[in-house]
Coordinates of C-alpha atoms in Angstrom, one line a residue:
Chain A
M1 CA 6.6 32.0 -6.0
S2 CA 9.8 30.3 -7.6
L3 CA 11.1 26.8 -6.7
L4 CA 14.8 25.9 -6.4
V5 CA 16.3 22.4 -6.4
T6 CA 19.2 21.3 -6.0
G7 CA 20.5 17.6 -6.5
S8 CA 22.5 15.3 -8.6
I9 CA 23.0 15.5 -12.7
G10 CA 23.8 11.9 -13.6
I11 CA 24.6 9.4 -16.2
D12 CA 23.0 6.1 -15.7
T13 CA 23.1 2.5 -17.0
I14 CA 19.3 0.9 -16.4
E15 CA 18.9 -3.2 -16.6
A16 CA 15.1 -4.0 -16.5
P17 CA 13.3 -6.9 -17.5
A18 CA 12.4 -4.5 -20.5
G19 CA 16.0 -4.3 -21.6
K20 CA 19.1 -2.1 -21.1
R21 CA 19.8 1.5 -21.6
P22 CA 23.4 2.7 -21.6
D23 CA 24.2 6.4 -20.1
V24 CA 21.2 8.0 -20.2
I25 CA 20.8 11.1 -18.0
G26 CA 19.7 10.2 -14.5
G27 CA 20.2 11.9 -11.1
S28 CA 17.6 13.6 -8.4
A29 CA 17.5 17.1 -10.4
V30 CA 16.8 16.2 -13.5
Y31 CA 13.9 14.0 -12.9
F32 CA 12.7 16.2 -10.0
S33 CA 12.7 19.8 -12.6
F34 CA 11.3 17.7 -15.4
A35 CA 8.6 16.5 -12.9
A36 CA 8.2 19.9 -11.3
S37 CA 8.1 21.7 -14.8
F38 CA 5.0 20.9 -15.6
F39 CA 3.7 23.1 -13.5
T40 CA 6.4 26.1 -12.5
R41 CA 9.3 27.0 -13.6
V42 CA 12.1 25.6 -12.2
R43 CA 15.5 26.0 -10.6
L44 CA 17.7 23.7 -10.8
V45 CA 21.7 24.1 -8.8
G46 CA 24.1 21.1 -9.7
A47 CA 27.2 20.2 -10.7
V48 CA 28.6 17.5 -13.4
G49 CA 31.8 17.3 -14.6
E50 CA 33.8 17.8 -17.8
D51 CA 33.5 14.5 -19.5
C52 CA 29.9 15.4 -19.3
P53 CA 28.4 15.3 -23.2
P54 CA 26.4 18.3 -24.1
S55 CA 23.9 16.4 -25.6
L56 CA 22.8 14.7 -22.4
L57 CA 22.5 18.2 -20.5
R58 CA 20.6 19.5 -23.6
V59 CA 17.8 17.1 -22.5
F60 CA 16.7 20.8 -20.3
D61 CA 15.8 22.7 -23.5
G62 CA 12.6 23.2 -24.3
R63 CA 11.4 23.2 -20.9
D64 CA 11.1 25.0 -18.1
V65 CA 14.0 24.7 -16.4
D66 CA 16.6 27.5 -15.4
T67 CA 20.4 25.9 -15.5
A68 CA 21.7 29.1 -14.7
G69 CA 23.0 26.9 -11.4
L70 CA 24.0 24.3 -13.7
E71 CA 28.2 24.3 -13.2
I72 CA 30.2 22.1 -15.2
R73 CA 33.1 21.5 -13.1
K74 CA 36.7 21.4 -14.9
G75 CA 38.6 18.5 -14.0
S76 CA 36.0 16.4 -12.5
R77 CA 34.0 14.0 -13.3
T78 CA 30.2 13.3 -13.7
F79 CA 28.4 11.6 -11.3
R80 CA 28.0 7.8 -12.6
W81 CA 25.1 4.7 -11.5
H82 CA 24.6 1.5 -12.7
G83 CA 21.1 -0.2 -11.6
S84 CA 19.3 -3.2 -12.4
Y85 CA 16.0 -4.3 -12.2
V86 CA 15.9 -7.6 -13.6
K87 CA 15.4 -9.7 -10.1
D88 CA 12.6 -7.5 -8.9
L89 CA 11.0 -4.0 -10.4
N90 CA 10.4 -2.9 -7.0
E91 CA 13.9 -2.6 -5.8
A92 CA 17.3 -1.7 -7.8
V93 CA 20.4 -3.3 -7.0
T94 CA 23.3 -0.9 -7.7
V95 CA 25.9 -2.6 -10.0
K96 CA 28.3 -0.3 -9.7
V97 CA 28.6 3.8 -8.6
D98 CA 30.9 6.5 -9.1
L99 CA 29.6 9.5 -7.3
N100 CA 32.9 11.6 -8.7
V101 CA 31.3 15.3 -8.3
L102 CA 29.2 14.4 -5.7
A103 CA 32.0 13.4 -3.1
E104 CA 33.2 17.1 -3.8
R105 CA 32.1 20.5 -2.6
A106 CA 28.4 21.3 -3.1
P107 CA 27.6 23.4 -6.2
A108 CA 27.2 27.2 -5.6
I109 CA 23.7 28.8 -5.7
P110 CA 23.4 31.9 -8.3
P111 CA 22.6 35.0 -6.4
A112 CA 20.1 35.2 -8.7
F113 CA 18.0 32.2 -7.2
R114 CA 19.3 33.2 -3.6
D115 CA 15.2 34.7 -3.5
S116 CA 13.8 31.1 -4.5
S117 CA 10.5 31.0 -2.0
H118 CA 9.7 27.3 -2.6
V119 CA 12.8 24.9 -2.1
F120 CA 13.7 21.1 -2.3
L121 CA 17.3 19.7 -1.5
A122 CA 17.0 16.3 -3.1
N123 CA 19.0 13.9 -0.9
T124 CA 22.8 14.0 -0.2
H125 CA 25.1 15.0 2.7
P126 CA 22.9 16.2 5.6
V127 CA 25.7 19.2 5.7
L128 CA 25.6 20.1 2.4
Q129 CA 21.8 20.4 2.7
Q130 CA 22.5 22.6 5.2
E131 CA 24.8 25.0 3.5
M132 CA 22.5 25.3 0.2
L133 CA 19.7 26.1 2.9
A134 CA 21.8 29.0 4.4
S135 CA 23.1 30.4 1.1
L136 CA 19.3 31.2 0.6
S137 CA 17.5 34.2 1.9
S138 CA 14.5 33.4 3.4
P139 CA 12.8 30.4 1.6
Q140 CA 8.3 30.2 2.4
L141 CA 8.9 26.1 1.8
V142 CA 11.8 23.9 2.1
V143 CA 11.4 20.3 1.7
A144 CA 14.3 17.6 1.8
D145 CA 14.7 14.0 0.8
T146 CA 17.5 11.0 3.0
M147 CA 18.7 8.3 2.7
N148 CA 19.5 5.2 5.0
L149 CA 23.4 6.2 4.5
W150 CA 22.6 9.8 6.0
I151 CA 20.6 8.2 9.1
N152 CA 22.8 5.4 9.9
N153 CA 25.8 7.5 9.2
E154 CA 25.3 11.0 10.1
G155 CA 22.4 11.3 12.6
K156 CA 23.3 14.5 14.2
E157 CA 23.8 16.4 11.2
L158 CA 20.1 15.0 10.1
C159 CA 18.8 16.2 13.5
K160 CA 20.6 19.7 12.9
L161 CA 18.8 20.0 8.9
L162 CA 15.3 18.9 10.0
T163 CA 15.0 21.7 12.4
K164 CA 15.7 24.0 9.7
I165 CA 12.8 22.6 7.2
H166 CA 8.9 22.6 7.0
G167 CA 8.9 19.2 5.0
L168 CA 11.0 15.9 4.7
V169 CA 10.0 13.2 2.4
L170 CA 11.3 9.9 2.6
N171 CA 10.8 6.2 2.2
D172 CA 9.1 3.5 4.1
G173 CA 12.0 1.9 5.3
E174 CA 14.2 5.1 6.0
A175 CA 11.0 6.3 8.2
R176 CA 11.4 3.3 9.7
M177 CA 14.7 3.2 10.4
L178 CA 14.9 7.1 11.4
T179 CA 12.4 6.1 14.3
G180 CA 12.8 3.1 15.2
R181 CA 9.2 2.8 14.3
K182 CA 7.6 -0.1 12.9
N183 CA 3.9 1.1 11.9
L184 CA 4.3 4.4 9.4
V185 CA 2.0 6.1 11.3
T186 CA 4.0 6.2 14.3
A187 CA 7.2 6.8 12.7
A188 CA 5.4 9.8 10.6
R189 CA 4.5 11.4 14.7
D190 CA 8.0 10.8 15.7
V191 CA 9.3 12.2 13.0
L192 CA 7.5 15.7 13.4
K193 CA 9.1 15.8 16.9
L194 CA 12.3 16.5 14.9
G195 CA 11.1 19.6 13.4
P196 CA 9.2 19.1 10.3
K197 CA 6.0 20.7 10.1
F198 CA 4.8 17.5 7.8
V199 CA 5.8 14.8 6.4
V200 CA 5.8 12.6 3.4
I201 CA 6.3 8.5 3.1
K202 CA 7.0 6.7 -0.6
K203 CA 5.9 3.4 -0.2
G204 CA 6.8 2.2 -3.1
E205 CA 4.2 0.4 -5.0
H206 CA 1.2 0.8 -2.3
G207 CA 1.5 4.5 -2.1
C208 CA 2.5 6.9 0.6
L209 CA 0.5 8.8 3.3
L210 CA 1.2 12.3 4.5
C211 CA 1.3 13.8 8.5
S212 CA 1.2 17.0 9.9
G213 CA 0.2 18.7 12.9
E214 CA -3.3 19.3 11.2
D215 CA -3.5 16.1 9.4
L216 CA -3.6 12.4 8.2
F217 CA -3.8 11.7 4.6
V218 CA -3.3 8.0 3.0
L219 CA -3.0 7.3 -1.1
P220 CA -2.9 4.3 -2.9
A221 CA -0.4 4.3 -5.7
Y222 CA -2.4 4.4 -9.2
P223 CA -3.1 1.4 -10.9
T224 CA -0.5 0.7 -13.3
E225 CA 0.8 -1.8 -15.1
Q226 CA 3.0 -0.4 -17.1
V227 CA 6.6 0.6 -15.5
F228 CA 9.8 -0.1 -17.6
D229 CA 11.9 1.6 -14.8
P230 CA 11.3 2.6 -12.0
T231 CA 14.3 4.9 -12.2
G232 CA 14.1 8.6 -10.6
A233 CA 10.5 7.6 -9.2
G234 CA 10.5 9.4 -6.0
D235 CA 12.6 12.5 -7.4
S236 CA 9.6 12.8 -10.4
F237 CA 6.7 12.3 -7.0
A238 CA 8.7 15.2 -5.2
G239 CA 9.5 17.1 -8.3
G240 CA 5.1 16.7 -9.0
M241 CA 4.5 17.9 -5.9
M242 CA 6.6 21.2 -5.0
G243 CA 5.4 22.1 -8.4
Y244 CA 2.3 22.2 -7.3
L245 CA 3.0 23.9 -4.2
A246 CA 4.9 26.4 -6.0
T247 CA 1.2 27.6 -7.9
Q248 CA -0.3 27.6 -4.3
Q249 CA 0.0 30.1 -2.0
E250 CA 0.1 28.3 1.2
P251 CA 0.8 25.1 2.4
T252 CA -2.7 24.2 3.3
P253 CA -3.4 20.7 4.0
A254 CA -5.9 20.6 0.9
A255 CA -3.0 21.8 -1.4
L256 CA -0.4 19.0 0.2
R257 CA -2.8 16.3 -0.1
R258 CA -3.8 17.6 -3.6
A259 CA 0.3 17.8 -4.2
L260 CA 0.7 14.4 -3.0
A261 CA -1.7 12.9 -5.6
Y262 CA -0.1 15.2 -8.2
G263 CA 3.3 13.7 -7.7
T264 CA 1.8 10.0 -7.5
V265 CA 0.5 11.0 -11.1
V266 CA 3.5 12.1 -12.5
A267 CA 5.3 9.5 -11.3
T268 CA 4.0 6.7 -13.5
F269 CA 4.9 8.9 -16.1
T270 CA 8.4 8.7 -15.1
I271 CA 7.9 5.0 -14.6
S272 CA 6.6 3.7 -17.8
D273 CA 9.3 4.2 -19.8
F274 CA 13.1 4.3 -19.7
S275 CA 15.2 7.3 -17.8
L276 CA 13.1 10.6 -19.0
A277 CA 11.5 8.9 -21.5
G278 CA 8.2 8.8 -19.8
L279 CA 8.1 12.4 -19.0
Q280 CA 9.2 14.2 -22.1
N281 CA 6.2 12.4 -23.6
A282 CA 3.9 13.4 -21.0
T283 CA 1.6 16.8 -21.2
R284 CA -0.2 18.3 -18.7
Q285 CA -3.3 17.9 -20.0
Q286 CA -2.4 14.5 -19.6
I287 CA -1.4 14.2 -16.1
D288 CA -4.8 16.2 -15.4
Q289 CA -6.7 13.2 -16.9
R290 CA -4.7 10.9 -14.9
L291 CA -5.2 13.0 -11.5
A292 CA -8.8 12.7 -12.3
E293 CA -8.8 8.8 -13.6
F294 CA -7.0 8.5 -9.9
Q295 CA -9.3 10.1 -8.4
R296 CA -12.1 7.9 -10.0
A297 CA -9.9 4.5 -9.1
M298 CA -10.4 5.5 -5.8
S299 CA -13.6 7.0 -4.9
F300 CA -16.3 4.7 -3.3
Chain B
M1 CA -30.5 -11.9 1.2
S2 CA -29.0 -14.7 3.7
L3 CA -25.6 -14.7 3.7
L4 CA -23.9 -18.1 4.8
V5 CA -20.0 -19.3 5.7
T6 CA -18.1 -21.9 6.2
G7 CA -15.3 -22.0 7.6
S8 CA -12.8 -23.0 10.6
I9 CA -13.9 -22.3 14.1
G10 CA -10.9 -23.1 16.2
I11 CA -9.0 -22.3 19.7
D12 CA -5.9 -19.8 19.0
T13 CA -3.3 -19.1 21.1
I14 CA -1.7 -15.8 20.5
E15 CA 1.4 -14.0 21.0
A16 CA 1.9 -10.4 20.1
P17 CA 4.0 -7.6 21.6
A18 CA 1.3 -6.3 23.8
G19 CA 0.6 -9.9 25.5
K20 CA -0.3 -13.3 25.3
R21 CA -3.8 -14.7 25.2
P22 CA -4.0 -18.6 25.7
D23 CA -7.3 -20.2 24.9
V24 CA -9.0 -18.1 22.8
I25 CA -11.9 -18.3 20.6
G26 CA -10.7 -18.0 16.5
G27 CA -11.2 -19.1 13.1
S28 CA -12.3 -17.5 10.1
A29 CA -15.8 -18.4 10.4
V30 CA -15.7 -16.9 13.4
Y31 CA -14.3 -13.9 12.8
F32 CA -16.3 -13.3 9.4
S33 CA -19.4 -14.3 11.0
F34 CA -18.7 -11.2 13.9
A35 CA -17.9 -9.0 11.7
A36 CA -20.8 -9.5 8.8
S37 CA -23.8 -9.8 11.5
F38 CA -23.6 -5.7 11.9
F39 CA -25.0 -6.1 8.4
T40 CA -26.7 -8.9 8.2
R41 CA -28.2 -12.2 9.6
V42 CA -25.2 -15.0 9.0
R43 CA -25.6 -18.8 8.9
L44 CA -22.6 -20.2 10.1
V45 CA -21.2 -23.9 9.0
G46 CA -18.6 -25.4 10.9
A47 CA -17.4 -28.3 12.9
V48 CA -15.6 -28.0 16.5
G49 CA -15.0 -31.4 18.5
E50 CA -16.8 -32.2 22.3
D51 CA -13.5 -30.9 23.4
C52 CA -14.6 -27.1 22.8
P53 CA -15.9 -25.7 25.7
P54 CA -19.3 -24.5 25.7
S55 CA -18.7 -21.3 26.7
L56 CA -16.4 -20.0 24.1
L57 CA -18.9 -21.1 21.6
R58 CA -21.4 -18.8 23.6
V59 CA -19.4 -16.0 21.7
F60 CA -22.5 -15.8 19.8
D61 CA -25.0 -14.8 22.4
G62 CA -26.8 -11.8 21.2
R63 CA -25.3 -11.6 17.5
D64 CA -27.1 -11.6 14.7
V65 CA -25.4 -15.1 13.8
D66 CA -27.4 -18.2 13.5
T67 CA -25.3 -21.0 14.4
A68 CA -27.7 -24.2 13.3
G69 CA -25.1 -25.3 11.0
L70 CA -22.4 -25.8 14.3
E71 CA -21.8 -28.8 14.3
I72 CA -19.9 -30.8 17.4
R73 CA -18.6 -33.6 16.5
K74 CA -18.7 -36.7 18.6
G75 CA -14.9 -37.8 19.1
S76 CA -13.2 -35.7 17.1
R77 CA -11.4 -32.4 19.2
T78 CA -11.1 -28.6 17.5
F79 CA -8.4 -27.0 15.5
R80 CA -5.9 -25.4 17.1
W81 CA -3.8 -22.5 16.0
H82 CA -0.6 -21.2 18.1
G83 CA 0.9 -17.9 16.5
S84 CA 3.2 -15.1 17.1
Y85 CA 3.5 -11.9 15.5
V86 CA 6.0 -11.5 18.4
K87 CA 8.8 -10.6 15.5
D88 CA 7.1 -8.5 13.1
L89 CA 3.1 -7.5 13.8
N90 CA 2.8 -7.7 9.7
E91 CA 3.2 -11.4 9.7
A92 CA 2.1 -14.6 11.5
V93 CA 4.2 -17.2 12.4
T94 CA 2.9 -20.1 13.7
V95 CA 3.9 -22.2 16.5
K96 CA 1.8 -25.1 16.2
V97 CA -1.2 -25.7 14.4
D98 CA -3.4 -28.8 15.2
L99 CA -5.8 -29.7 12.3
N100 CA -8.1 -31.9 14.6
V101 CA -11.7 -32.0 13.3
L102 CA -10.8 -29.7 9.7
A103 CA -8.6 -32.6 8.5
E104 CA -11.8 -34.6 8.4
R105 CA -15.4 -34.1 6.6
A106 CA -16.9 -31.0 6.1
P107 CA -19.3 -29.8 8.0
A108 CA -22.9 -30.9 7.2
I109 CA -25.0 -27.8 5.6
P110 CA -28.5 -27.6 7.2
P111 CA -31.4 -28.1 4.8
A112 CA -32.5 -24.8 5.9
F113 CA -29.6 -23.2 4.4
R114 CA -29.3 -24.4 1.2
D115 CA -31.5 -21.6 -0.4
S116 CA -28.7 -19.0 1.1
S117 CA -28.5 -16.2 -1.3
H118 CA -25.1 -14.9 -0.1
V119 CA -21.8 -17.8 0.1
F120 CA -18.7 -17.0 1.6
L121 CA -16.4 -20.6 1.4
A122 CA -13.4 -19.4 3.4
N123 CA -10.3 -20.8 3.3
T124 CA -9.9 -24.8 3.1
H125 CA -9.5 -27.7 0.4
P126 CA -10.8 -27.0 -2.8
V127 CA -12.5 -30.1 -3.0
L128 CA -14.6 -29.4 0.5
Q129 CA -14.9 -26.2 -0.9
Q130 CA -16.8 -27.4 -3.7
E131 CA -18.6 -29.9 -2.1
M132 CA -20.4 -27.1 -0.1
L133 CA -20.8 -24.9 -2.8
A134 CA -22.4 -28.0 -4.6
S135 CA -25.1 -28.8 -1.7
L136 CA -26.5 -25.3 -1.8
S137 CA -29.4 -24.7 -4.5
S138 CA -28.6 -21.4 -6.2
P139 CA -26.5 -19.1 -4.9
Q140 CA -26.7 -15.3 -5.9
L141 CA -23.4 -14.5 -5.2
V142 CA -20.3 -17.0 -4.2
V143 CA -17.1 -15.8 -3.2
A144 CA -13.6 -17.9 -2.2
D145 CA -10.6 -17.7 -0.1
T146 CA -8.0 -19.9 -0.4
M147 CA -4.2 -20.0 0.5
N148 CA -0.7 -20.9 -0.6
L149 CA -1.2 -24.6 0.5
W150 CA -3.9 -25.1 -2.3
I151 CA -2.4 -22.7 -4.6
N152 CA 0.9 -25.1 -4.7
N153 CA -0.7 -28.4 -4.1
E154 CA -4.1 -28.8 -5.3
G155 CA -3.8 -25.8 -8.2
K156 CA -6.4 -28.4 -10.6
E157 CA -9.1 -28.6 -7.8
L158 CA -8.3 -24.9 -6.9
C159 CA -9.0 -24.0 -10.8
K160 CA -12.4 -26.7 -10.9
L161 CA -13.3 -24.4 -8.0
L162 CA -12.3 -21.2 -10.1
T163 CA -14.7 -21.2 -12.9
K164 CA -18.0 -21.7 -10.0
I165 CA -17.5 -18.6 -8.3
H166 CA -17.8 -15.3 -8.8
G167 CA -15.3 -13.4 -6.6
L168 CA -12.2 -14.4 -4.9
V169 CA -10.6 -13.1 -2.1
L170 CA -6.6 -13.7 -1.7
N171 CA -3.3 -11.7 -0.4
D172 CA -0.9 -9.8 -2.4
G173 CA 1.7 -13.5 -2.0
E174 CA -1.1 -15.3 -2.9
A175 CA -2.4 -13.7 -6.2
R176 CA 1.6 -13.6 -7.4
M177 CA 2.1 -17.8 -6.5
L178 CA -1.4 -18.6 -8.3
T179 CA -0.6 -16.5 -11.5
G180 CA 3.2 -16.1 -11.6
R181 CA 2.6 -12.3 -11.8
K182 CA 4.7 -9.7 -10.0
N183 CA 2.8 -6.4 -11.1
L184 CA -0.2 -6.7 -8.9
V185 CA -2.8 -5.3 -11.6
T186 CA -1.6 -7.9 -13.8
A187 CA -2.7 -11.2 -11.8
A188 CA -5.3 -9.5 -10.6
R189 CA -6.6 -9.8 -14.6
D190 CA -5.1 -12.7 -15.0
V191 CA -7.0 -14.5 -11.9
L192 CA -9.9 -12.9 -14.2
K193 CA -9.4 -15.4 -17.0
L194 CA -9.3 -18.7 -14.2
G195 CA -13.6 -17.8 -14.2
P196 CA -14.2 -15.3 -11.4
K197 CA -16.1 -12.5 -12.2
F198 CA -14.0 -10.0 -9.6
V199 CA -10.9 -11.1 -7.8
V200 CA -9.9 -8.4 -4.4
I201 CA -6.5 -8.6 -3.4
K202 CA -5.5 -7.9 0.2
K203 CA -2.0 -6.2 0.7
G204 CA -2.4 -6.3 4.8
E205 CA -0.5 -2.6 5.7
H206 CA -1.0 -1.4 2.2
G207 CA -4.4 -2.1 1.0
C208 CA -6.6 -3.8 -1.2
L209 CA -7.6 -3.8 -5.1
L210 CA -10.6 -5.1 -7.1
C211 CA -10.4 -5.7 -10.2
S212 CA -13.7 -6.8 -12.9
G213 CA -14.2 -7.3 -16.1
E214 CA -15.4 -3.5 -15.9
D215 CA -13.5 -1.8 -12.9
L216 CA -10.7 -1.9 -11.6
F217 CA -10.6 0.2 -7.4
V218 CA -7.5 0.5 -5.4
L219 CA -8.0 1.8 -1.5
P220 CA -5.1 2.5 1.0
A221 CA -5.2 0.8 3.7
Y222 CA -7.0 2.9 7.5
P223 CA -3.9 4.9 8.9
T224 CA -4.1 3.5 12.1
E225 CA -1.4 2.9 15.2
Q226 CA -3.5 0.6 17.1
V227 CA -2.9 -2.6 16.0
F228 CA -2.3 -5.5 18.6
D229 CA -3.3 -8.6 17.3
P230 CA -3.9 -8.8 13.3
T231 CA -5.7 -12.6 13.3
G232 CA -8.8 -12.4 12.1
A233 CA -8.2 -9.5 10.3
G234 CA -8.8 -11.0 6.3
D235 CA -12.0 -13.0 7.5
S236 CA -12.9 -9.5 8.8
F237 CA -12.4 -7.6 6.0
A238 CA -14.0 -10.3 4.0
G239 CA -17.3 -10.2 6.5
G240 CA -18.0 -6.8 6.4
M241 CA -16.9 -6.8 2.5
M242 CA -20.0 -9.9 2.4
G243 CA -22.5 -8.4 5.1
Y244 CA -22.8 -5.0 3.1
L245 CA -23.0 -7.0 0.2
A246 CA -25.8 -9.4 1.3
T247 CA -27.7 -6.1 1.7
Q248 CA -27.7 -5.1 -1.5
Q249 CA -29.4 -5.9 -4.9
E250 CA -26.9 -6.8 -6.9
P251 CA -23.1 -6.9 -6.8
T252 CA -22.7 -3.4 -8.8
P253 CA -19.0 -1.9 -9.0
A254 CA -20.2 0.8 -6.9
A255 CA -21.5 -1.6 -4.1
L256 CA -18.5 -4.0 -4.6
R257 CA -16.6 -0.2 -4.4
R258 CA -17.9 0.7 -0.6
A259 CA -17.7 -3.1 0.1
L260 CA -14.2 -3.2 0.4
A261 CA -14.7 -0.2 2.0
Y262 CA -16.5 -1.6 4.6
G263 CA -14.3 -4.2 4.7
T264 CA -10.9 -2.1 5.6
V265 CA -12.7 -0.8 8.5
V266 CA -14.5 -3.6 10.1
A267 CA -10.3 -4.8 10.2
T268 CA -9.5 -2.0 12.0
F269 CA -11.5 -2.7 14.9
T270 CA -10.4 -6.5 15.2
I271 CA -6.6 -6.0 14.8
S272 CA -7.2 -2.9 17.9
D273 CA -7.8 -6.1 20.1
F274 CA -7.1 -9.1 21.4
S275 CA -9.5 -12.2 20.0
L276 CA -12.9 -10.5 19.0
A277 CA -12.7 -8.0 21.8
G278 CA -12.2 -5.1 19.2
L279 CA -15.3 -6.6 17.2
Q280 CA -17.4 -7.2 20.4
N281 CA -16.9 -3.6 21.4
A282 CA -18.0 -2.2 18.1
T283 CA -21.0 -0.6 17.0
R284 CA -22.5 -0.3 13.6
Q285 CA -22.7 3.5 14.1
Q286 CA -18.7 3.5 15.2
I287 CA -18.4 1.3 12.0
D288 CA -20.4 4.1 10.0
Q289 CA -18.2 6.9 11.8
R290 CA -15.1 5.4 10.5
L291 CA -16.0 4.8 7.2
A292 CA -16.5 8.5 6.6
E293 CA -12.7 9.0 8.4
F294 CA -11.7 6.5 5.8
Q295 CA -13.2 8.4 3.3
R296 CA -11.9 12.2 4.7
A297 CA -8.1 10.0 5.3
M298 CA -7.9 9.9 1.4
S299 CA -9.8 12.6 -0.1
F300 CA -8.0 15.2 -2.2

C-alpha cells in the first residue's frame, strides 16, 4: 500500500485568542502528510515558490514523508494565508490570501509515485484534481476534498470529478451547498447519487458522519477544551483517516468507521497548539491512547 | 421510585415545511410525561385555563400518567404558543405567545405527590421552580431546565436554584450564555461550579454531552432524515432521560449515560410527526430497538 497526497504547502500567519504566529508552515498537504505519517509512509506532491525558506521544508525531516514530489518552482512565490480566529475559534476569518504558485499549473507527479494505491486529492480546482488523478496508473482508493468556491463556480467539473473518485470529504456547509439539502443525512445520500461510494461530512466541533450505500455512521467530536489553533484540523482528519485506510486491505465499513475515529483523534493534536507543533509533539502511542479514551467517552 | 414533573401544558399551533397544525396539545410537561411514561409512572403537575377543551386533556387516557396534579383553573386561559419552522427546522420562530395561566401563580403540588423521589422542574421562572421544590419532602434526584430569559434577567434566582438541584439540562446557547464560555466542555465544567452535580448540554441536531465531577460523556444525534416537527424534542429528551433514571437505584455515571441515550432516541419519535403523534404511535419495544440501532450507528 502507498498513500499519495496532492495539496497545498504554504506559509501561514495565524491569529487566535492565545496569540499570533507569523510565517509558520501550513497547507493542506502538509497537515495531511504529518497526520497520515503516524500510520504509513506518505508521498507528498506539491509546489512552493523559490521564496520558501528551506528551514520551513525541513519540517519533514525525520518524518515518514517522501518529498520527491515537492517542487520548488523557480520564479514563483509560495502560497500564503493569513487567518484569524480571534472572534470565533470555530470559524477562520481570512485576513489575506496570496495564491501565488497555487494559481499556476499543478505540480507534476513523479513517475515513481504513479503506482500509489491510496490517493487524497486535497482541495483545489476540480480540473487540477482530475488532471492529477489521470496521471496515476490504477489507484485502489481515491478520496477528494473540495470547497464552496468550486461548488459554486465549477459545479460541472466537480461533478465530473465525483464520478471518478471513491470518497468525498467535505464539511457540513459544503454538503448543504452541493446538494441543496439541510438535513445532513439526506445531503449525504444525495452526494452518493453523484458518484462517490462514500461521503464523510465534517461538522467541526460537532463531529462527523459517514454515509455509504451500506453504512451510516455518526461520531461526536472528541470532547476537548484545548483548542489553540484550528488550522489544518480538517486536513489532519483526512490524513489520519487515509493513513489508517492505507494500512487496511479493503475500505470495509468497519475500516472506514475506525478511520474516521482516528481522523477525529489526530485532529485533536493539531488544534491543541499552533501550526504543526501539536502533531510534532504527538506519538502514535498517544494517538492510540486517545482513541481508546474517545471510545470510552461515548460508550453507554 | 416516583417521577414528578412540573411544567407547561399548552395549545400549540405549529407551522413546518410539512404543513400546519392549529390548536394541538403541547407544553413541556406534556411532552415530558409522554416520553417518561414509556419507562415509569409519571406524576404531572401543571395548570390549564377553563378554555382548554377536555378532548385535548384526554391525550393522557391510557398512558401511565397520574394527572391528579393537573389543575383546570377557573377564570384563567390556557398557555398558547404559535411557532414556525418553515425557514429552518432547527430553529423555532415564535409567531405568537400568550402566557395566560403560566403568568399566574404556580400550580399546587398535591399532598400525595410530595414524596416523589425523582423530580423534573421544566423551564419556568426560577422562583417558581424553587417554590415547587420547597413543597417536596426529600427528593432523591432533582433536575431542572431553564432558558435564556431567566439566565439574562433572573441570574440571582437561577443561581439560588442551582445550589438546590442535582442536575441541570440546558441547550448549548444557554450554557454559553450562563457561563460566558464558548467551549462547551469548559462551559459544562463551569456550570458544575454553580452547584449541580451534573449538567447535560443539548446541541439539537448535533447531539449532547454530559459532564459531572467524575464523568464526561459525548453523544452524537441519532442520524435521522425524518424531522417533521421539532417541538417538544428537548422535553421528550428530558422525559426519556428522567424516566429511565427513575427505574435505576442510583444516578451512577453508567445510568446517566444510558439515560441520555434513551432521551436522544425517544426525542427522535417526537420529531418524526406533529405534536404528540410520533410518541403516541411509538412503543417501548421500538424505543429499545432504536437504542440498539443508535449504538450500532456509532460503534467502531
